[in-house]
Amino acid sequence: LIEDDLIAQLRQAFPRFRHGLGIGDDAAIVNAPGSLVLTTDMMVEDLDFTAAIPPEYIIEKAVSSNLSDIAAMGGIPMAFLVSLGLPENWRIHFGRMVASLVAVSRRYAVELIGGDLSGAEKLIVSVTAIGRLAVANHPLLRSGAHPGDRIFLSRPIGAAAAGLGLLQSGWSIDASGEVTAPVERSWNYAERELAASMILRHVAPAAEVELAPRLAALPSVTSCIDISDGLSTDLHHLCQASGVGARIEWERVPLFPDLDRLSGQLGINYVEAALNGGEEYSLLFTAAAREAEMSATLGRPVYAIGRITEDREIMLERGGVELPLPSAGFDHFRT
Amino acid sequence: LIEDDLIAQLRQAFPRFRHGLGIGDDAAIVNAPGSLVLTTDMMVEDLDFTAAIPPEYIIEKAVSSNLSDIAAMGGIPMAFLVSLGLPENWRIHFGRMVASLVAVSRRYAVELIGGDLSGAEKLIVSVTAIGRLAVANHPLLRSGAHPGDRIFLSRPIGAAAAGLGLLQSGWSIDASGEVTAPVERSWNYAERELAASMILRHVAPAAEVELAPRLAALPSVTSCIDISDGLSTDLHHLCQASGVGARIEWERVPLFPDLDRLSGQLGINYVEAALNGGEEYSLLFTAAAREAEMSATLGRPVYAIGRITEDREIMLERGGVELPLPSAGFDHFRT
């Protein structure tokens, strides 16, 4: 059977297991330390990615987005399962996908413990990730934000959506990370550099797996979510779960370096990219602490962008004007 | 966002949680008892089912097939996650899918603890199930069969593939379980009854979740797999994992009642259905025990169909002739 051959390739790539049994029985075994954190995320060709993206990036991103969810719960990722719906035309890339699974499992120190292979008309990558809580019995929830808490971002945003926009307007990237610009006009060095780094941010985002367990250990941190749908939408999610509102100061939102300065030349709406761009995987968290304190405690910069309020409105202050910030991020069902 | 509305429907249907947090944070929490059993399985429209199958059955079967894998490992199912790739034309059935998730979670006493919703061109149902081992540190593996062990089936087989064949030849079933025969000819009562029960076995198979934990507690049971790809293929899987062979006696293979007698009239090749039909979810296990002993111990019939051999050949004895039994079950990549 073709399926058995594909599974044999996977088993060869993953010969050793710390947490479980190895691939190939009816199910996987995970030696659980107390509470497990579980999440699942499905990506579908032409909706979440196109055939123009090298398969390595598709696999890596599917895993990263799940590990980001584990991290956002205060979890330390341990293992994952991956189901592939593999159309005929993608099957030649199976070896590259397996290599990518090996690479991403090393990068994050997580094990592939199982999965499923199926035919499909479009490529489907469905990942389930498993972690353990960094602090026993203390998940980082969306629902803990209190009025007065500061709202933090873990890193500058806007690049993921901008990178997607560039790919849609003729830029491309190959499996080695080489970015090619559209030929209609010439681009200067700064534009090319920025475009390349933003496209990479889109195709190969990093999950904040180091930071999140440290946030979970800080009593001042009250809630956390990862930005997968966009700052506006995920802030709405967090505030709704916590029964609070928020006031964001636009001038404090950390933008990807040079994004505001060069976005016009690259045809990018950077305000839209920062406020509503999805797949950032920056952590959005709240804490009863100032930016300087929090950055010093963590030994790395984090960015306070506003405050939690009691009134349940989500507001954006920009240039002295305060306006409601609607939930306008990524909707998987927008047509 | 449409996605948020759909998630709200799910949260309303699953208001209470024993094992975890409830739907709606970045990830789910499962309080783990030691070792967890995990499995995942993806079903795709037009490959694993068609739009002619009522959505209730599609959802229920996707969950059952995962719980069957948990059971086949000697696990007791606890919870599951479900990801749906939901095309426009299926979205009107979302309420029925949610109702079906509620029904199946009650039927098996498992909780829905998370998932993902996405658009898609074809319906995709990806389930991950979580269980705990019935006997601590003692999973039922594929790899434990010894020469001389008897090979058992937990129930009669052949109906799932036969039911699929009937659906493909003009029979249909509605959400209430009502089966309609094709009008080209008239069917007698026995034919209609058999057809209806086989179609139901195909669309609504039951996972052996009661039996498997009891098998795990018996020292005589040496290996176990569930028949998802077909008796021939899954027997190959088990023997390969155990480094052994097998000899099956056709006359001992338990057939779904009346299947052999009426299959001709219904246009079914019952030998093919029994040997190579997938999605049976009968357990195939090996034990150092006789059929009568094993059935008495379990208080229900199980069926010894042959013996494990040392020589690594998979043979079928039928009418006094012994021939190799090739792996000819379901291949998800057969074209």
Tab-separated table of C-alpha atoms in Angstrom, chain A residues 1-4 6 21 24-48 68-70 72-73 81-88 91 113-122 124-128 130 133 137 139-143 224-226 228-229 233 237 240-241 327-335, chain B residues 1-4 6 21 24-48 68-70 72-73 81-88 91 113-122 124-128 130 133 137 139-143 224-226 228-229 233 237 240-241 327-335:
chain	number	residue	atom	x	y	z
A	1	LEU	CA	0.000	0.000	0.000
A	2	ILE	CA	1.185	3.531	-0.789
A	3	GLU	CA	0.132	4.597	2.709
A	4	ASP	CA	2.414	1.986	4.312
A	6	LEU	CA	4.757	6.803	3.307
A	21	LEU	CA	6.075	4.568	21.680
A	24	GLY	CA	3.005	2.994	13.885
A	25	ASP	CA	0.600	1.575	16.446
A	26	ASP	CA	-3.094	2.460	16.687
A	27	ALA	CA	-2.388	5.390	18.984
A	28	ALA	CA	0.447	7.157	20.766
A	29	ILE	CA	1.294	7.010	24.458
A	30	VAL	CA	2.405	10.131	26.323
A	31	ASN	CA	3.713	9.875	29.838
A	32	ALA	CA	1.801	12.692	31.390
A	33	PRO	CA	3.194	14.741	34.246
A	34	GLY	CA	-0.062	16.072	35.750
A	35	SER	CA	-2.005	18.387	33.518
A	36	LEU	CA	-1.587	18.274	29.796
A	37	VAL	CA	-2.208	21.147	27.408
A	38	LEU	CA	-3.716	20.190	24.052
A	39	THR	CA	-4.518	22.155	20.936
A	40	THR	CA	-5.283	21.480	17.301
A	41	ASP	CA	-5.166	23.578	14.166
A	42	MET	CA	-5.938	22.791	10.555
A	43	MET	CA	-4.486	24.510	7.480
A	44	VAL	CA	-5.995	24.073	4.037
A	45	GLU	CA	-4.489	24.865	0.622
A	46	ASP	CA	-5.839	28.012	-1.068
A	47	LEU	CA	-7.295	29.228	2.236
A	48	ASP	CA	-4.341	29.254	4.610
A	68	SER	CA	2.193	29.029	19.891
A	69	ASP	CA	-1.206	28.040	21.289
A	70	ILE	CA	0.453	25.699	23.792
A	72	ALA	CA	-0.033	31.029	25.139
A	73	MET	CA	-1.566	28.729	27.768
A	81	LEU	CA	0.590	14.590	15.879
A	82	VAL	CA	0.203	15.535	12.232
A	83	SER	CA	-2.458	14.518	9.730
A	84	LEU	CA	-1.808	15.163	6.071
A	85	GLY	CA	-4.395	15.195	3.316
A	86	LEU	CA	-2.048	14.677	0.399
A	87	PRO	CA	-3.213	15.299	-3.174
A	88	GLU	CA	-1.461	13.508	-6.035
A	91	ARG	CA	2.959	13.561	-3.054
A	113	ILE	CA	4.213	10.844	18.087
A	114	GLY	CA	1.525	10.035	15.549
A	115	GLY	CA	-0.794	11.165	12.833
A	116	ASP	CA	-2.797	10.119	9.840
A	117	LEU	CA	-2.265	10.124	6.087
A	118	SER	CA	-5.080	10.480	3.618
A	119	GLY	CA	-5.686	11.418	0.030
A	120	ALA	CA	-7.273	14.818	-0.672
A	121	GLU	CA	-7.983	17.200	-3.517
A	122	LYS	CA	-6.140	20.063	-1.806
A	124	ILE	CA	-4.513	19.689	4.268
A	125	VAL	CA	-2.183	19.903	7.265
A	126	SER	CA	-3.850	19.246	10.600
A	127	VAL	CA	-1.629	19.340	13.692
A	128	THR	CA	-2.417	18.502	17.309
A	130	ILE	CA	0.618	18.464	23.445
A	133	LEU	CA	1.989	23.349	32.152
A	137	ASN	CA	-2.243	23.814	37.926
A	139	PRO	CA	-2.616	27.756	32.939
A	140	LEU	CA	-2.347	31.261	31.466
A	141	LEU	CA	-5.931	31.944	30.452
A	142	ARG	CA	-7.581	34.582	28.305
A	143	SER	CA	-9.960	35.283	31.126
A	224	CYS	CA	-2.461	35.745	27.716
A	225	ILE	CA	-3.418	34.946	24.121
A	226	ASP	CA	-1.345	34.544	20.979
A	228	SER	CA	-3.271	34.351	15.367
A	229	ASP	CA	-6.292	36.258	14.036
A	233	THR	CA	-9.657	40.373	17.017
A	237	HIS	CA	-11.265	37.620	22.410
A	240	GLN	CA	-14.594	39.168	26.099
A	241	ALA	CA	-13.240	36.208	28.072
A	327	SER	CA	-12.655	43.153	15.571
A	328	ALA	CA	-11.432	43.128	11.967
A	329	GLY	CA	-8.858	40.354	11.935
A	330	PHE	CA	-8.798	37.134	9.991
A	331	ASP	CA	-12.077	35.282	9.656
A	332	HIS	CA	-11.667	31.750	8.353
A	333	PHE	CA	-15.132	32.004	6.852
A	334	ARG	CA	-14.944	35.432	5.253
A	335	THR	CA	-15.905	35.135	1.600
B	1	LEU	CA	-16.833	37.074	12.709
B	2	ILE	CA	-18.625	33.987	11.393
B	3	GLU	CA	-16.051	31.805	13.157
B	4	ASP	CA	-16.903	33.359	16.536
B	6	LEU	CA	-19.934	29.050	15.148
B	21	LEU	CA	-11.441	24.069	30.870
B	24	GLY	CA	-12.636	28.784	23.873
B	25	ASP	CA	-9.121	29.388	25.157
B	26	ASP	CA	-5.944	28.887	23.127
B	27	ALA	CA	-5.686	25.248	24.158
B	28	ALA	CA	-7.393	22.646	26.313
B	29	ILE	CA	-6.214	21.289	29.645
B	30	VAL	CA	-6.544	17.604	30.483
B	31	ASN	CA	-5.824	16.364	33.954
B	32	ALA	CA	-3.713	13.393	33.122
B	33	PRO	CA	-3.659	10.274	35.243
B	34	GLY	CA	-0.251	8.879	34.292
B	35	SER	CA	0.009	7.782	30.696
B	36	LEU	CA	-2.251	9.243	28.061
B	37	VAL	CA	-3.243	7.560	24.829
B	38	LEU	CA	-3.569	9.871	21.833
B	39	THR	CA	-4.697	9.316	18.273
B	40	THR	CA	-5.820	11.382	15.314
B	41	ASP	CA	-7.743	10.612	12.160
B	42	MET	CA	-8.842	12.776	9.269
B	43	MET	CA	-11.841	12.189	6.993
B	44	VAL	CA	-12.268	14.043	3.714
B	45	GLU	CA	-15.383	14.431	1.551
B	46	ASP	CA	-15.436	12.315	-1.630
B	47	LEU	CA	-12.635	10.120	-0.283
B	48	ASP	CA	-13.960	8.877	3.061
B	68	SER	CA	-11.723	2.662	18.318
B	69	ASP	CA	-7.991	3.408	18.017
B	70	ILE	CA	-7.873	4.436	21.681
B	72	ALA	CA	-7.355	-0.910	20.473
B	73	MET	CA	-4.447	0.384	22.596
B	81	LEU	CA	-10.816	17.614	19.805
B	82	VAL	CA	-12.451	18.166	16.433
B	83	SER	CA	-11.342	20.327	13.518
B	84	LEU	CA	-13.832	21.040	10.771
B	85	GLY	CA	-13.031	22.324	7.312
B	86	LEU	CA	-16.471	23.636	6.459
B	87	PRO	CA	-17.371	24.532	2.864
B	88	GLU	CA	-20.123	27.069	2.211
B	91	ARG	CA	-22.401	25.420	6.747
B	113	ILE	CA	-12.385	19.855	24.766
B	114	GLY	CA	-11.294	21.839	21.740
B	115	GLY	CA	-10.820	22.081	18.040
B	116	ASP	CA	-10.526	24.376	15.080
B	117	LEU	CA	-12.897	25.719	12.448
B	118	SER	CA	-11.783	26.618	8.975
B	119	GLY	CA	-13.205	27.164	5.530
B	120	ALA	CA	-12.582	24.472	2.900
B	121	GLU	CA	-13.696	23.425	-0.566
B	122	LYS	CA	-14.684	19.944	0.633
B	124	ILE	CA	-12.935	17.837	6.298
B	125	VAL	CA	-13.422	16.266	9.732
B	126	SER	CA	-10.220	15.800	11.710
B	127	VAL	CA	-10.553	14.318	15.193
B	128	THR	CA	-7.948	13.819	17.905
B	130	ILE	CA	-7.398	11.220	24.213
B	133	LEU	CA	-4.644	3.298	29.815
B	137	ASN	CA	1.881	1.161	31.915
B	139	PRO	CA	-0.806	-0.568	26.406
B	140	LEU	CA	-2.163	-3.259	24.091
B	141	LEU	CA	0.301	-3.113	21.215
B	142	ARG	CA	0.322	-4.554	17.732
B	143	SER	CA	3.707	-6.010	18.435
B	224	CYS	CA	-4.472	-5.954	19.464
B	225	ILE	CA	-5.402	-3.770	16.493
B	226	ASP	CA	-8.735	-2.452	15.265
B	228	SER	CA	-9.951	0.044	10.023
B	229	ASP	CA	-8.258	-0.890	6.730
B	233	THR	CA	-4.322	-5.435	5.770
B	237	HIS	CA	0.108	-4.761	10.147
B	240	GLN	CA	4.665	-7.220	10.712
B	241	ALA	CA	4.839	-5.379	14.041
B	327	SER	CA	-2.809	-7.118	2.076
B	328	ALA	CA	-5.680	-5.884	-0.081
B	329	GLY	CA	-7.599	-3.587	2.271
B	330	PHE	CA	-8.271	0.094	1.998
B	331	ASP	CA	-5.432	2.279	0.758
B	332	HIS	CA	-6.062	5.986	1.287
B	333	PHE	CA	-3.898	6.671	-1.747
B	334	ARG	CA	-5.250	4.115	-4.170
B	335	THR	CA	-6.320	5.863	-7.362
